[in-house]
Coordinates of C-alpha atoms in Angstrom, one line a residue:
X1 CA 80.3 -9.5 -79.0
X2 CA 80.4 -12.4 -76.6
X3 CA 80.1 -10.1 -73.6
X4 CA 76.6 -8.5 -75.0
X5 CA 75.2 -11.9 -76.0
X6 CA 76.0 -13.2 -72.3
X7 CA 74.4 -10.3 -70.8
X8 CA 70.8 -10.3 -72.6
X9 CA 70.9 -14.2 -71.7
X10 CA 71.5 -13.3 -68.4
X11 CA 68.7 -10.6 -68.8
X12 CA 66.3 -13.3 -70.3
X13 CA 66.6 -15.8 -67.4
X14 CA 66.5 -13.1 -64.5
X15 CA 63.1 -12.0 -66.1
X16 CA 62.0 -15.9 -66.4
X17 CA 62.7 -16.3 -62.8
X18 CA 60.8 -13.5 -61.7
X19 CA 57.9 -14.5 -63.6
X20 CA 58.1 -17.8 -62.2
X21 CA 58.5 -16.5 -59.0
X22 CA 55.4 -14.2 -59.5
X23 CA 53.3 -17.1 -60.3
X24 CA 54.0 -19.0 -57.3
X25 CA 52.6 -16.7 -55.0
X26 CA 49.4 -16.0 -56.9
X27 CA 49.2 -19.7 -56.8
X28 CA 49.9 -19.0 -53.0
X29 CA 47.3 -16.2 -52.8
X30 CA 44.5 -18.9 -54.2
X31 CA 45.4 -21.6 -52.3
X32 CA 45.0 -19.5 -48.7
X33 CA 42.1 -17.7 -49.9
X34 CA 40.7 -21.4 -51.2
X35 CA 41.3 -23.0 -47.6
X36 CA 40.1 -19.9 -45.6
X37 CA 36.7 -20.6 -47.6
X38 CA 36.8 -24.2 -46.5
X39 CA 37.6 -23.5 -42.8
X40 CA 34.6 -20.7 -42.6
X41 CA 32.3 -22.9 -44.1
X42 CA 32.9 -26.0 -41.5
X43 CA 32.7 -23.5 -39.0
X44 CA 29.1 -22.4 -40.0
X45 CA 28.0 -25.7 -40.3
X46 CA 29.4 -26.5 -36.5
X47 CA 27.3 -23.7 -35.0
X48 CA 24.3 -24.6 -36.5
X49 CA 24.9 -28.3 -35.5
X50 CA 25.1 -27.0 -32.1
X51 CA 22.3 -24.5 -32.2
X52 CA 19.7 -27.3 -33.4
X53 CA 21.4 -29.6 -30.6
X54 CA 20.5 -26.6 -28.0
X55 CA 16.8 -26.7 -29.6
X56 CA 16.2 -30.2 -28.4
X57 CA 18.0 -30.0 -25.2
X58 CA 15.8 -28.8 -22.1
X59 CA 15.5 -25.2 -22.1
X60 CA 16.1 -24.6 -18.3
X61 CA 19.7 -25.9 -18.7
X62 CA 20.5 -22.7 -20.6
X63 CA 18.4 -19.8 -19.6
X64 CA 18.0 -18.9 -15.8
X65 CA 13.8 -20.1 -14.9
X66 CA 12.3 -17.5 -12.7
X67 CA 9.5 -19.3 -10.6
X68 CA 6.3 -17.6 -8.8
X69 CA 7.5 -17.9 -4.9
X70 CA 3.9 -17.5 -3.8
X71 CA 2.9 -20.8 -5.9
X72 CA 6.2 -23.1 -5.6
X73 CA 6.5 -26.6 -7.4
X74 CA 3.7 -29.1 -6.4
X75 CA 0.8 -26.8 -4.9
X76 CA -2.9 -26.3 -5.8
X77 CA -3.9 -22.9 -6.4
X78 CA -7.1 -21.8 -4.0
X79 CA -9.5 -21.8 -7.1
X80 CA -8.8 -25.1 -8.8
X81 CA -6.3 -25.8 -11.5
X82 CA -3.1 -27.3 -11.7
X83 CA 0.0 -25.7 -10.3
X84 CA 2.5 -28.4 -10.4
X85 CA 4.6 -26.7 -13.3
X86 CA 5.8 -23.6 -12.2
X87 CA 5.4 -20.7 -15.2
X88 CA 8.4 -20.6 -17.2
X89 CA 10.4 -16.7 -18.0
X90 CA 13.5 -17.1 -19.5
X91 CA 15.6 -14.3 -19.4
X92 CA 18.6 -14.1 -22.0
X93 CA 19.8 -10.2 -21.3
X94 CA 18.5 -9.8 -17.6
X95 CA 18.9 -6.3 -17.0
X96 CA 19.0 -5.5 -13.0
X97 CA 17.4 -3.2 -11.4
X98 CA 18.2 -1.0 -8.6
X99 CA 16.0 0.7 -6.3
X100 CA 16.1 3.5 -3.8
X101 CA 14.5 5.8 -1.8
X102 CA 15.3 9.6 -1.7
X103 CA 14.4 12.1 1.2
X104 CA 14.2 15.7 0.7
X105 CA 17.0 15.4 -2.7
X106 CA 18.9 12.9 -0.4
X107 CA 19.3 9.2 -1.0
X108 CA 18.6 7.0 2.1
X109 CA 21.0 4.3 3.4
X110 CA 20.6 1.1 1.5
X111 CA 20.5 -0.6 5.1
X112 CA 17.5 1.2 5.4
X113 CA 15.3 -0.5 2.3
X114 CA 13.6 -3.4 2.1
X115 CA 13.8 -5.4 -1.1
X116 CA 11.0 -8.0 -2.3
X117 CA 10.7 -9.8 -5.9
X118 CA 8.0 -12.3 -6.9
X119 CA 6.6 -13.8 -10.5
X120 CA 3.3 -12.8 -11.8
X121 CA 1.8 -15.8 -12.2
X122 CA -0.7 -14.0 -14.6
X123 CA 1.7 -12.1 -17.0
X124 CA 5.5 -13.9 -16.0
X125 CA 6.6 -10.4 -15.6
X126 CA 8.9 -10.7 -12.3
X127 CA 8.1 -7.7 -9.6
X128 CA 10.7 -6.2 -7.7
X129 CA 8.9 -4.3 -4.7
X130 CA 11.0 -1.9 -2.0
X131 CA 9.8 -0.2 0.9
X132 CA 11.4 2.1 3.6
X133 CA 11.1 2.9 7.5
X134 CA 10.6 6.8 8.0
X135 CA 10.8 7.3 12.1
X136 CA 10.0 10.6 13.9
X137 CA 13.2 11.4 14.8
X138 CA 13.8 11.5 10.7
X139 CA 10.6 13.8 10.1
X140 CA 11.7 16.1 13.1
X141 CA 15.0 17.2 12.5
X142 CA 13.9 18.3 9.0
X143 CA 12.5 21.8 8.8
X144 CA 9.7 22.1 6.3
X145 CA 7.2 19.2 4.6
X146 CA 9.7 16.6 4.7
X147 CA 9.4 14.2 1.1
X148 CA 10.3 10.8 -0.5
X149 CA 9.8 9.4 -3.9
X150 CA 11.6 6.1 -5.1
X151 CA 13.8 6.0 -7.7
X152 CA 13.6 2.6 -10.4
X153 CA 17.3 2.6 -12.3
X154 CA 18.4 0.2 -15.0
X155 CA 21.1 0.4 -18.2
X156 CA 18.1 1.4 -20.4
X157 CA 17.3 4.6 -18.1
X158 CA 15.4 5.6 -14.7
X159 CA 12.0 6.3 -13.6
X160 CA 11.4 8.3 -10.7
X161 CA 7.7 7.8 -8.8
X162 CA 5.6 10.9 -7.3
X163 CA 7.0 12.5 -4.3
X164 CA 4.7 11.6 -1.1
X165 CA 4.6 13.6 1.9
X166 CA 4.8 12.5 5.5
X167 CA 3.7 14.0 8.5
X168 CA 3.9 13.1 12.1
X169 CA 0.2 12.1 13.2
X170 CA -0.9 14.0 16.3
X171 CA -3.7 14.0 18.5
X172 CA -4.8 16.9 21.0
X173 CA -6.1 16.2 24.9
X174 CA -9.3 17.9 24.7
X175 CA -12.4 17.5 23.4
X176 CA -13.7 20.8 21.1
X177 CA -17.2 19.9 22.6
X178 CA -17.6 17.0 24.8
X179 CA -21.4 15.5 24.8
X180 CA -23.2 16.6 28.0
X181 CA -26.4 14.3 30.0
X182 CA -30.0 14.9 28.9
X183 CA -33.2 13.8 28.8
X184 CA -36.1 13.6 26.7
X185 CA -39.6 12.1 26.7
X186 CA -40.3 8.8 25.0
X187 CA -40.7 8.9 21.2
X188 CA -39.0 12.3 21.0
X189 CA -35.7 13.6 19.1
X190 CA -33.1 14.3 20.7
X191 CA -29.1 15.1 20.4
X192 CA -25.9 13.8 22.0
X193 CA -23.2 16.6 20.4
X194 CA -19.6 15.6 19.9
X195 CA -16.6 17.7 18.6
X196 CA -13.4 15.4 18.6
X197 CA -10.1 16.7 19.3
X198 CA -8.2 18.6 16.5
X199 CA -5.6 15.9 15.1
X200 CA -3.5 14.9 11.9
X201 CA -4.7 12.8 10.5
X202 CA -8.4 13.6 10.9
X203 CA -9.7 11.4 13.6
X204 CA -12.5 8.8 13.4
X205 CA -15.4 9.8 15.4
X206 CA -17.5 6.8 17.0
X207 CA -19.8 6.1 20.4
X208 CA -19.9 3.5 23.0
X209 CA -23.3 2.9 24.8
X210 CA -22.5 1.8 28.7
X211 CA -18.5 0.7 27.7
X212 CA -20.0 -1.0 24.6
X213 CA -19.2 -0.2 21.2
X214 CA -22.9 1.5 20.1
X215 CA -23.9 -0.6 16.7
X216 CA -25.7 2.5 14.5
X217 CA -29.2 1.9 13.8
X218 CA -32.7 3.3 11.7
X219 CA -33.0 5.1 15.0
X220 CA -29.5 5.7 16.3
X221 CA -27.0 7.8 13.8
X222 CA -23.9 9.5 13.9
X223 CA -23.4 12.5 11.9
X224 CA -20.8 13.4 9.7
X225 CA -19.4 16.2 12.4
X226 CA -19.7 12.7 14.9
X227 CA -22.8 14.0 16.4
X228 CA -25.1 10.9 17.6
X229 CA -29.2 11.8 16.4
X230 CA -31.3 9.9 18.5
X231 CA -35.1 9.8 16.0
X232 CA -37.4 8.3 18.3
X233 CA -36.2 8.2 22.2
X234 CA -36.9 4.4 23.3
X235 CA -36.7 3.3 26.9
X236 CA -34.5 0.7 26.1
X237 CA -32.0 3.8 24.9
X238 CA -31.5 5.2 28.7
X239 CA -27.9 4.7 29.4
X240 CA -24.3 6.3 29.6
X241 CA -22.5 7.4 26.2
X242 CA -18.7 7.8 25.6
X243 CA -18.1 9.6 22.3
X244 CA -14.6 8.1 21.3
X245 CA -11.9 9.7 18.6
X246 CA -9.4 7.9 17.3
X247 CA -6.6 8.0 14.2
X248 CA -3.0 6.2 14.3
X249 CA -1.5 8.3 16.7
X250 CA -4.0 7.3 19.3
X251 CA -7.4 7.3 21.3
X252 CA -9.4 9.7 23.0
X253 CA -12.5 9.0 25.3
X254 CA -15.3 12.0 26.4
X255 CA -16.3 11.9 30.0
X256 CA -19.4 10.2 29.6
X257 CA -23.0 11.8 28.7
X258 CA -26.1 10.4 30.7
X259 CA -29.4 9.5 28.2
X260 CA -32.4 9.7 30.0
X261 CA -35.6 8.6 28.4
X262 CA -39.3 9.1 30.5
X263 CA -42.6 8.3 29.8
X264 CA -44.5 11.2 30.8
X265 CA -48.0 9.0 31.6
X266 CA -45.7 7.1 33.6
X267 CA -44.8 10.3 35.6
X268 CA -48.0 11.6 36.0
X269 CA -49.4 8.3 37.7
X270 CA -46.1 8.1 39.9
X271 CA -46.7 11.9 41.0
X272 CA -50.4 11.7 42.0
X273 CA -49.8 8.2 44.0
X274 CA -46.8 10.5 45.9
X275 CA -49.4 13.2 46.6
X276 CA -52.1 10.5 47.8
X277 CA -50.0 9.7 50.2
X278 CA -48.4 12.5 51.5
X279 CA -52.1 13.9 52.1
X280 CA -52.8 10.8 53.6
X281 CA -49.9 10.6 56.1
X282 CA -49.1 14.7 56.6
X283 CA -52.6 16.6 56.3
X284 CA -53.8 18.5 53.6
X285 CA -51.7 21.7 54.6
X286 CA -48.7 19.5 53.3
X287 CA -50.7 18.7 50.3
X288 CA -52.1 21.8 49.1
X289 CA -48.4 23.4 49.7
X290 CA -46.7 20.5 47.2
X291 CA -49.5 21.3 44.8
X292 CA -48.6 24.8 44.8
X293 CA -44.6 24.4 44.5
X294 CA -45.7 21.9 41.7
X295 CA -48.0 24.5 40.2
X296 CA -46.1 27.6 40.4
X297 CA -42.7 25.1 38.4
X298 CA -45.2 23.8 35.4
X299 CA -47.2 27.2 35.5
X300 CA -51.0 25.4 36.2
X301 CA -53.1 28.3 36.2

């Protein structure tokens, strides 16, 4: 009887312990939950202590300041105004840029590209320019139209510009139709021709008038074809032309082209004082034979 009593008192205390035990780490359970709240809160409060403290502080200290290199610190802009503070862009997730240059489905050397930023003072939207050296040797060895378009790459994605073409600029030797001399009577029209040599790109077609480049006038014109029209022959117009072609793989120069301009009252008078005196000093024989040869060229009777 003793033994059973002993037991279920034994019994009784192990399940007062447990409880007891039990409740100490609920009270454990609260207390760590209770002083996690505590610690988050203070650390909320920190950060936005130091968030209002980064408000007042100078901006540039934390965000990298991009200025326009073409206006720097301290100049006057050309049109007025005040330049002294450069345009502010502050970048908090600068995403870089690469550039490059592919030939025919290849990409170029990056030795071979040439990199320039700058600030628009306008917008603040920083500019990142490349360009690229294509030589002859490059176009040459490449069978077919040889093409390059640039290639803009960043984190967010790529952008790839229109191809362009390139081709080797060229200039032939000849002339398809040189201008040749003339002459025309005073006040008359009257035509200096000019085909320029075949080329790529097209040349540009202009005149010089006695080594002097020709300055087009009412009366002096070049065609589209680089013909020079000549409206109303002038005295003053009688001189030596050079039709001239030209694009970036050179210059050409015509043989030049002799303008003559004659007043035919003029001629008249300096004919009949010839034949004065040639019948004056060689007979009239002489005379009447140059007034037939003169005759029998201008068809007088």
């Amino acid at each position: 009887m003793m033994t059973t009593c002993g037991y279920q008192n034994f019994q009784r205390k192990e399940k007062q312990i447990r409880k007891s035990a039990l409740t100490n780490w609920i009270w454990i359970a609260v207390l760590l939950l209770f002083m996690t709240a505590v610690c988050t809160a203070l650390d909320e409060e920190s950060d936005a202590d130091a968030d209002d403290a980064d408000a007042d502080a100078d901006p540039e200290e934390h965000y990298p300041l991009l200025e326009d290199p073409l206006h720097p610190p301290g100049s006057a802009p050309s049109g007025g105004g005040d330049h002294s503070v450069p345009l502010p862009v502050f970048l908090e997730e600068p995403n870089p840029v690469l550039l490059f240059t592919r030939c025919n489905g290849k990409r170029l050397d990056g030795s071979q590209l040439h990199h320039q930023e700058f600030v628009d003072p306008q917008t603040g939207v920083r500019n990142v320019e490349a360009s690229v050296n294509i030589t002859r040797d490059l176009v040459d060895e490449f069978f077919g139209k040889f093409r390059c378009d640039c290639v803009a790459w960043t984190s967010r994605g790529q952008v790839t510009s229109q191809p362009a073409t390139i081709v080797v600029a060229s200039l032939k030797k000849s002339f398809e139709s040189p201008p040749y001399s003339t002459t025309v009577e005073i006040d008359h029209q009257t035509e200096l021709r000019c085909l320029p040599p075949q080329g790529t790109p097209q040349p540009r077609v202009y005149w010089l008038k006695n080594g002097q480049p020709l300055e087009p006038d009412t009366n002096m014109i070049v065609s589209s074809e680089g013909h020079l029209l000549v409206g109303q022959a002038r005295l003053v117009d009688t001189a030596n032309y050079t039709c001239v072609a030209e694009n970036v793989s050179g210059k050409k120069l015509s043989d030049p082209a002799q303008l003559t301009v004659y007043d035919q009252s003029s001629a008249v008078l300096l004919l009949a004082e010839i034949l004065i005196t040639v019948s004056a000093i060689c007979g009239v024989l002489v005379y009447d034979w140059l007034i037939a040869q003169i005759c029998k060229s201008y068809d007088c009777f």
